[in-house]
């Protein structure tokens, strides 16, 4: 097997405190992985006069994948490149409860769902403006019964749902459900969007997903209006398997799903494209706990396990997950967000010992 080249972008605030021990843990597995450190943020500025110089891009391009921390700004251009530059269209966010995870639910047993969030379009194209700018487009609001430009002074944002963007995310979700079915899960995709109020945009997301579903007769499929889905996620998360959501709802509801199983410190994610993928925890940079050695690295470690799977090291990915599960099941060495008193270093050492 050829050497795997992994770009590491540690990110800002408390993020490097989760990424560094994760890299050390993986190093301990003795795999043929070469770690590359693209010069982004302050290092890019010092060495090349830019927070995301061409040199950083070249390192990412030369890598098989990237392990990304979280950014509050300085690594944001690198993140934009990883997402839109590399067209990583499917953001996969598992929410799986494991014994010892501090869920707010009385009975979290059996929660094992994966949200597939379309990652590149919807309201994230950053096209916003003044309402009056819509005048030349002559868009008529059936609700206001007049051109929308006459709604009054204010702002608008654009939501774009394309066939290609929806179809590739939907296919990803159905393939994932099929894969999980082979491993004993129900094998069902639940799609949710606001297709009643937004029949032409969210309705199109549903229409394209309905068509993709026809190609997967072995995979179950249901469509829900997103507010109903939010209720469902709260009251019966165990009934969900793979969930397909447009970008904005996926962003919001995957944090809600993370909360159900025990919080942001436990929520991994991976962003997959046709020929590249990168992995990052679902949480932000946790600036309020930076420098305190108390960030929970679990989300980053689980993201790294997804990365090992992607790099074709499934056995090692399992070992890492099992070691983590043992530390939680034992419950003696947990970080403060999980009700424990362990530092990040202590927690990571406990995982390393189980490995
Ligand atoms: P973003 O907008 O980038 O998502 P944010 O500031 O909204 O960032 P986070 O950085 O995820 O959100 O932090 C939200 C809260 O959760 C903070 O109080 C933070 O300390 C806590 N938190 C997030 N991740 C972790 C973690 N891994 N371990 C412990 N606490 C965490």
Short mmCIF file of C-alpha atoms and ligand atoms in Angstrom, two decimals:
data_model
loop_
_atom_site.label_atom_id
_atom_site.label_comp_id
_atom_site.label_asym_id
_atom_site.label_seq_id
_atom_site.Cartn_x
_atom_site.Cartn_y
_atom_site.Cartn_z
CA UNK A 1 0.00 0.00 0.00
CA UNK A 2 1.41 3.43 -0.93
CA UNK A 3 2.20 5.97 1.76
CA UNK A 4 -0.88 7.99 2.68
CA UNK A 5 -0.30 11.72 2.78
CA UNK A 6 -2.48 13.62 5.23
CA UNK A 7 -2.52 17.42 5.38
CA UNK A 8 -3.11 18.71 8.89
CA UNK A 9 -4.62 22.14 9.51
CA UNK A 10 -4.82 22.66 13.26
CA UNK A 11 -7.09 25.71 13.19
CA UNK A 12 -7.47 28.37 15.86
CA UNK A 13 -8.29 28.89 19.55
CA UNK A 14 -8.72 25.53 21.34
CA UNK A 15 -8.79 23.54 18.10
CA UNK A 16 -5.05 22.65 17.96
CA UNK A 17 -5.40 21.20 21.46
CA UNK A 18 -7.75 18.57 20.00
CA UNK A 19 -5.90 18.02 16.72
CA UNK A 20 -2.37 17.48 18.09
CA UNK A 21 -3.22 14.60 20.45
CA UNK A 22 -5.33 13.03 17.69
CA UNK A 23 -2.33 13.02 15.33
CA UNK A 24 -0.23 11.49 18.12
CA UNK A 25 -2.80 8.76 18.68
CA UNK A 26 -2.82 7.84 15.00
CA UNK A 27 0.97 7.92 14.93
CA UNK A 28 0.84 5.33 17.69
CA UNK A 29 -0.95 2.94 15.32
CA UNK A 30 2.22 2.64 13.23
CA UNK A 31 0.57 3.24 9.86
CA UNK A 32 2.32 4.36 6.71
CA UNK A 33 1.04 7.95 7.00
CA UNK A 34 3.05 11.06 6.20
CA UNK A 35 1.75 14.23 7.87
CA UNK A 36 1.97 17.43 5.84
CA UNK A 37 1.49 20.86 7.35
CA UNK A 38 0.29 23.41 4.75
CA UNK A 39 1.41 26.95 5.68
CA UNK A 40 -1.97 28.53 6.48
CA UNK A 41 -2.95 31.26 8.93
CA UNK A 42 -0.11 32.94 10.83
CA UNK A 43 2.50 30.51 9.45
CA UNK A 44 1.39 31.27 5.89
CA UNK A 45 1.55 34.99 6.65
CA UNK A 46 5.05 34.73 8.15
CA UNK A 47 6.51 32.48 5.45
CA UNK A 48 4.70 33.61 2.30
CA UNK A 49 2.86 36.83 3.13
CA UNK A 50 -0.66 35.34 2.96
CA UNK A 51 -2.93 33.32 5.25
CA UNK A 52 -3.61 30.95 2.35
CA UNK A 53 -0.72 31.14 -0.11
CA UNK A 54 -0.31 29.03 -3.26
CA UNK A 55 2.19 26.90 -1.33
CA UNK A 56 -0.56 25.83 1.08
CA UNK A 57 -2.86 24.96 -1.78
CA UNK A 58 -0.10 22.88 -3.39
CA UNK A 59 0.38 20.88 -0.19
CA UNK A 60 -3.35 20.15 0.01
CA UNK A 61 -3.37 19.15 -3.66
CA UNK A 62 -0.49 16.75 -3.00
CA UNK A 63 -2.32 15.10 -0.09
CA UNK A 64 -4.79 12.21 -0.04
CA UNK A 65 -6.95 13.94 2.53
CA UNK A 66 -6.96 16.71 5.16
CA UNK A 67 -7.56 16.57 8.88
CA UNK A 68 -8.94 19.99 9.75
CA UNK A 69 -9.39 21.46 13.22
CA UNK A 70 -11.84 24.35 13.33
CA UNK A 71 -11.44 27.94 12.30
CA UNK A 72 -12.49 31.29 13.67
CA UNK A 73 -10.99 33.13 10.68
CA UNK A 74 -7.34 32.62 9.83
CA UNK A 75 -7.80 29.15 8.35
CA UNK A 76 -11.13 29.99 6.72
CA UNK A 77 -9.72 30.40 3.20
CA UNK A 78 -8.17 26.95 3.46
CA UNK A 79 -11.55 25.61 4.55
CA UNK A 80 -13.29 27.29 1.60
CA UNK A 81 -10.75 25.65 -0.69
CA UNK A 82 -11.33 22.25 0.89
CA UNK A 83 -15.08 22.64 0.50
CA UNK A 84 -15.72 24.55 -2.74
CA UNK A 85 -12.29 24.18 -4.37
CA UNK A 86 -12.35 20.41 -3.88
CA UNK A 87 -16.14 20.16 -4.36
CA UNK A 88 -16.69 18.10 -1.22
CA UNK A 89 -20.44 17.97 -1.67
CA UNK A 90 -21.57 15.54 1.04
CA UNK A 91 -21.06 16.47 4.68
CA UNK A 92 -21.50 13.30 6.69
CA UNK A 93 -22.31 13.81 10.37
CA UNK A 94 -22.91 10.68 12.41
CA UNK A 95 -24.76 10.93 15.73
CA UNK A 96 -24.28 7.66 17.58
CA UNK A 97 -24.77 7.22 21.30
CA UNK A 98 -22.23 5.07 23.12
CA UNK A 99 -22.42 3.99 26.78
CA UNK A 100 -20.88 6.77 28.90
CA UNK A 101 -21.81 9.60 26.50
CA UNK A 102 -23.59 12.23 28.59
CA UNK A 103 -26.88 12.49 26.71
CA UNK A 104 -29.65 14.72 28.08
CA UNK A 105 -32.15 11.94 27.23
CA UNK A 106 -33.29 9.38 29.79
CA UNK A 107 -33.00 6.59 27.20
CA UNK A 108 -30.48 7.40 24.47
CA UNK A 109 -29.71 3.71 23.82
CA UNK A 110 -29.88 2.81 20.15
CA UNK A 111 -29.40 6.28 18.64
CA UNK A 112 -27.28 5.60 15.58
CA UNK A 113 -28.13 8.00 12.76
CA UNK A 114 -26.08 9.76 10.11
CA UNK A 115 -26.96 13.12 8.66
CA UNK A 116 -25.86 13.70 5.07
CA UNK A 117 -25.91 17.44 4.54
CA UNK A 118 -25.63 18.86 1.04
CA UNK A 119 -22.50 20.91 1.54
CA UNK A 120 -22.06 23.40 -1.29
CA UNK A 121 -25.22 25.32 -2.15
CA UNK A 122 -28.63 26.28 -0.73
CA UNK A 123 -28.19 29.52 1.25
CA UNK A 124 -24.41 29.23 1.51
CA UNK A 125 -23.56 30.94 -1.78
CA UNK A 126 -23.34 34.20 0.17
CA UNK A 127 -25.54 36.15 -2.22
CA UNK A 128 -27.35 38.75 -0.15
CA UNK A 129 -28.35 42.33 -0.77
CA UNK A 130 -30.87 45.15 -0.44
CA UNK A 131 -34.50 44.28 -1.24
CA UNK A 132 -34.70 47.18 -3.69
CA UNK A 133 -31.90 45.59 -5.77
CA UNK A 134 -34.46 42.92 -6.76
CA UNK A 135 -36.43 45.45 -8.81
CA UNK A 136 -34.96 44.60 -12.24
CA UNK A 137 -35.66 40.89 -11.68
CA UNK A 138 -39.36 41.73 -11.37
CA UNK A 139 -40.04 38.90 -8.93
CA UNK A 140 -43.69 38.72 -7.85
CA UNK A 141 -44.52 37.53 -4.33
CA UNK A 142 -47.73 35.49 -4.25
CA UNK A 143 -47.89 36.15 -0.50
CA UNK A 144 -47.50 39.94 -0.69
CA UNK A 145 -49.44 40.09 -3.99
CA UNK A 146 -46.92 42.58 -5.37
CA UNK A 147 -43.32 42.64 -6.64
CA UNK A 148 -40.97 41.61 -3.83
CA UNK A 149 -38.85 44.74 -4.43
CA UNK A 150 -41.79 46.68 -2.99
CA UNK A 151 -41.75 44.73 0.29
CA UNK A 152 -40.04 47.69 1.91
CA UNK A 153 -36.47 48.56 2.85
CA UNK A 154 -34.64 45.46 3.98
CA UNK A 155 -32.34 42.67 2.88
CA UNK A 156 -32.62 39.41 0.99
CA UNK A 157 -30.62 36.20 0.73
CA UNK A 158 -30.60 33.79 -2.17
CA UNK A 159 -31.25 30.07 -1.88
CA UNK A 160 -30.07 27.91 -4.78
CA UNK A 161 -30.90 24.21 -5.19
CA UNK A 162 -29.48 22.63 -8.35
CA UNK A 163 -30.22 19.24 -9.86
CA UNK A 164 -26.58 18.21 -9.87
CA UNK A 165 -25.96 19.40 -6.31
CA UNK A 166 -29.03 17.58 -4.99
CA UNK A 167 -28.53 14.43 -7.01
CA UNK A 168 -24.94 13.80 -5.93
CA UNK A 169 -25.76 14.36 -2.25
CA UNK A 170 -28.85 12.13 -2.55
CA UNK A 171 -26.90 9.33 -4.27
CA UNK A 172 -24.29 9.56 -1.53
CA UNK A 173 -27.02 9.16 1.12
CA UNK A 174 -28.59 6.16 -0.61
CA UNK A 175 -25.21 4.46 -1.12
CA UNK A 176 -24.45 5.03 2.55
CA UNK A 177 -27.81 3.57 3.61
CA UNK A 178 -27.17 0.51 1.45
CA UNK A 179 -23.70 0.10 2.99
CA UNK A 180 -25.13 0.41 6.51
CA UNK A 181 -27.88 -2.10 5.67
CA UNK A 182 -25.15 -4.63 4.90
CA UNK A 183 -23.94 -4.01 8.45
CA UNK A 184 -27.28 -4.59 10.13
CA UNK A 185 -28.84 -1.13 10.13
CA UNK A 186 -32.36 -0.63 8.68
CA UNK A 187 -31.13 0.81 5.36
CA UNK A 188 -33.47 3.79 5.10
CA UNK A 189 -33.11 7.38 3.93
CA UNK A 190 -35.24 10.11 5.51
CA UNK A 191 -35.24 13.31 3.47
CA UNK A 192 -36.47 16.52 5.06
CA UNK A 193 -37.03 20.02 3.66
CA UNK A 194 -39.68 22.74 3.69
CA UNK A 195 -41.23 21.61 0.41
CA UNK A 196 -44.73 22.76 1.35
CA UNK A 197 -43.78 26.46 1.74
CA UNK A 198 -40.97 26.38 -0.82
CA UNK A 199 -42.32 24.11 -3.56
CA UNK A 200 -39.93 25.38 -6.24
CA UNK A 201 -36.63 25.20 -4.32
CA UNK A 202 -37.05 22.70 -1.46
CA UNK A 203 -39.73 21.04 -3.60
CA UNK A 204 -37.06 20.53 -6.26
CA UNK A 205 -34.73 19.01 -3.64
CA UNK A 206 -37.52 16.52 -2.86
CA UNK A 207 -38.34 15.88 -6.51
CA UNK A 208 -34.74 15.05 -7.41
CA UNK A 209 -34.35 12.89 -4.27
CA UNK A 210 -37.59 11.03 -5.12
CA UNK A 211 -36.09 10.24 -8.54
CA UNK A 212 -32.81 9.01 -7.02
CA UNK A 213 -34.81 6.83 -4.57
CA UNK A 214 -36.30 4.95 -7.54
CA UNK A 215 -32.79 3.67 -8.34
CA UNK A 216 -32.49 2.12 -4.86
CA UNK A 217 -35.49 -0.20 -4.41
CA UNK A 218 -33.57 -2.09 -1.68
CA UNK A 219 -33.28 1.07 0.45
CA UNK A 220 -36.27 2.46 2.37
CA UNK A 221 -37.25 6.07 1.73
CA UNK A 222 -39.46 8.65 3.38
CA UNK A 223 -39.84 12.42 2.96
CA UNK A 224 -40.72 14.72 5.86
CA UNK A 225 -41.42 18.40 6.18
CA UNK A 226 -38.43 19.70 8.09
CA UNK A 227 -40.34 21.01 11.13
CA UNK A 228 -41.98 17.62 11.52
CA UNK A 229 -38.54 16.06 11.14
CA UNK A 230 -37.17 18.27 13.96
CA UNK A 231 -39.91 16.96 16.23
CA UNK A 232 -39.22 13.40 15.13
CA UNK A 233 -35.50 13.81 15.81
CA UNK A 234 -36.34 14.79 19.39
CA UNK A 235 -38.97 12.20 20.20
CA UNK A 236 -37.76 9.11 18.32
CA UNK A 237 -34.16 9.50 17.16
CA UNK A 238 -33.69 5.72 17.36
CA UNK A 239 -36.01 5.29 14.38
CA UNK A 240 -33.71 7.28 12.08
CA UNK A 241 -30.95 5.77 9.96
CA UNK A 242 -29.58 8.02 7.17
CA UNK A 243 -30.98 11.56 6.97
CA UNK A 244 -30.58 13.70 3.84
CA UNK A 245 -30.90 17.48 4.32
CA UNK A 246 -30.21 20.63 2.28
CA UNK A 247 -27.26 22.67 3.54
CA UNK A 248 -28.87 25.08 6.03
CA UNK A 249 -31.22 22.61 7.74
CA UNK A 250 -28.36 20.10 7.81
CA UNK A 251 -26.06 22.59 9.49
CA UNK A 252 -28.60 23.36 12.20
CA UNK A 253 -30.12 19.94 12.78
CA UNK A 254 -26.81 18.09 12.90
CA UNK A 255 -25.87 20.18 15.94
CA UNK A 256 -29.25 19.25 17.43
CA UNK A 257 -28.50 15.58 16.76
CA UNK A 258 -25.07 15.99 18.38
CA UNK A 259 -26.79 17.43 21.46
CA UNK A 260 -28.98 14.34 21.74
CA UNK A 261 -26.04 11.98 22.03
CA UNK A 262 -24.00 14.10 24.43
CA UNK A 263 -22.84 17.33 22.87
CA UNK A 264 -20.61 18.95 20.30
CA UNK A 265 -17.46 17.50 21.82
CA UNK A 266 -18.56 14.08 20.58
CA UNK A 267 -19.69 14.90 17.03
CA UNK A 268 -17.40 13.99 14.10
CA UNK A 269 -17.81 14.87 10.46
CA UNK A 270 -16.36 14.16 7.05
CA UNK A 271 -16.87 16.09 3.79
CA UNK A 272 -16.69 13.90 0.71
CA UNK A 273 -16.32 14.82 -2.95
CA UNK A 274 -15.68 12.73 -6.07
CA UNK A 275 -11.91 12.59 -5.60
CA UNK A 276 -11.15 14.26 -2.29
CA UNK A 277 -12.42 14.28 1.27
CA UNK A 278 -11.53 16.12 4.43
CA UNK A 279 -12.41 15.48 8.04
CA UNK A 280 -13.20 17.88 10.86
CA UNK A 281 -15.10 17.86 14.14
CA UNK A 282 -18.59 19.35 13.89
CA UNK A 283 -17.83 21.86 16.64
CA UNK A 284 -16.20 25.28 16.34
CA UNK A 285 -12.97 26.53 17.89
CA UNK A 286 -14.33 26.63 21.47
CA UNK A 287 -12.57 29.96 22.19
CA UNK A 288 -13.93 30.09 25.75
CA UNK A 289 -11.80 27.11 26.79
CA UNK A 290 -8.67 27.81 24.69
CA UNK A 291 -5.35 27.22 26.43
CA UNK A 292 -6.94 25.26 29.29
CA UNK A 293 -6.17 21.71 28.11
CA UNK A 294 -9.82 20.78 28.64
CA UNK A 295 -11.26 20.52 25.14
CA UNK A 296 -12.80 17.12 24.49
CA UNK A 297 -10.87 15.63 21.54
CA UNK A 298 -13.46 12.87 20.94
CA UNK A 299 -15.08 14.60 17.97
CA UNK A 300 -11.68 15.02 16.33
CA UNK A 301 -10.63 11.45 17.14
CA UNK A 302 -13.88 10.07 15.68
CA UNK A 303 -13.39 12.27 12.60
CA UNK A 304 -9.90 10.79 12.31
CA UNK A 305 -11.44 7.30 12.50
CA UNK A 306 -13.68 8.23 9.55
CA UNK A 307 -10.53 9.44 7.81
CA UNK A 308 -8.75 6.11 8.41
CA UNK A 309 -11.73 4.33 6.87
CA UNK A 310 -11.48 6.64 3.84
CA UNK A 311 -7.75 5.89 3.58
CA UNK A 312 -8.58 2.19 3.52
CA UNK A 313 -7.49 1.40 7.06
CA UNK A 314 -10.87 0.02 8.29
CA UNK A 315 -9.29 -2.24 10.91
CA UNK A 316 -7.43 0.64 12.54
CA UNK A 317 -10.53 2.86 12.40
CA UNK A 318 -12.40 0.16 14.39
CA UNK A 319 -9.54 -0.12 16.90
CA UNK A 320 -9.61 3.62 17.52
CA UNK A 321 -13.40 3.64 17.99
CA UNK A 322 -13.26 0.63 20.29
CA UNK A 323 -10.55 2.21 22.45
CA UNK A 324 -12.67 5.37 22.78
CA UNK A 325 -15.79 3.36 23.58
CA UNK A 326 -13.93 1.56 26.36
CA UNK A 327 -12.80 4.80 27.98
CA UNK A 328 -16.40 6.10 27.94
CA UNK A 329 -17.90 2.82 29.16
CA UNK A 330 -15.47 2.87 32.08
CA UNK A 331 -16.27 6.54 32.75
CA UNK A 332 -13.27 7.22 35.00
CA UNK A 333 -11.31 9.55 32.74
CA UNK A 334 -13.69 11.99 31.03
CA UNK A 335 -13.36 15.68 30.15
CA UNK A 336 -15.47 18.38 31.92
CA UNK A 337 -18.08 18.61 29.12
CA UNK A 338 -18.89 14.97 29.91
CA UNK A 339 -19.05 15.57 33.65
CA UNK A 340 -15.48 14.42 34.34
CA UNK A 341 -12.34 16.15 35.58
CA UNK A 342 -9.76 14.79 33.14
CA UNK A 343 -7.64 17.09 31.02
CA UNK A 344 -7.39 16.63 27.26
CA UNK A 345 -3.98 15.04 27.83
CA UNK A 346 -5.26 12.59 30.47
CA UNK A 347 -8.19 11.59 28.32
CA UNK A 348 -6.02 11.02 25.25
CA UNK A 349 -3.55 8.99 27.31
CA UNK A 350 -6.42 6.76 28.49
CA UNK A 351 -7.43 6.15 24.86
CA UNK A 352 -3.80 5.45 23.91
CA UNK A 353 -3.56 2.88 26.74
CA UNK A 354 -6.66 1.05 25.43
CA UNK A 355 -5.09 0.98 21.98
P1 LIG B 1 -18.86 27.87 15.28
O1 LIG B 1 -19.67 29.07 14.92
O2 LIG B 1 -17.54 27.81 14.60
O3 LIG B 1 -19.62 26.57 15.24
P2 LIG B 1 -19.29 28.37 18.10
O4 LIG B 1 -18.53 29.33 18.96
O5 LIG B 1 -20.72 28.62 17.78
O6 LIG B 1 -18.44 28.07 16.80
P3 LIG B 1 -18.22 26.07 19.36
O7 LIG B 1 -16.86 26.59 19.21
O8 LIG B 1 -18.51 24.73 18.81
O9 LIG B 1 -19.34 26.99 18.80
O10 LIG B 1 -18.54 26.10 20.92
C1 LIG B 1 -19.83 26.12 21.50
C2 LIG B 1 -19.71 25.74 22.97
O11 LIG B 1 -19.43 24.34 23.06
C3 LIG B 1 -18.56 26.45 23.69
O12 LIG B 1 -18.93 26.71 25.01
C4 LIG B 1 -17.44 25.45 23.64
O13 LIG B 1 -16.52 25.57 24.70
C5 LIG B 1 -18.19 24.12 23.70
N1 LIG B 1 -17.44 23.09 22.97
C6 LIG B 1 -17.37 22.96 21.63
N2 LIG B 1 -16.58 21.93 21.31
C7 LIG B 1 -16.14 21.40 22.46
C8 LIG B 1 -15.28 20.32 22.77
N3 LIG B 1 -14.71 19.58 21.82
N4 LIG B 1 -15.02 20.07 24.07
C9 LIG B 1 -15.58 20.80 25.04
N5 LIG B 1 -16.40 21.83 24.81
C10 LIG B 1 -16.68 22.14 23.54
#
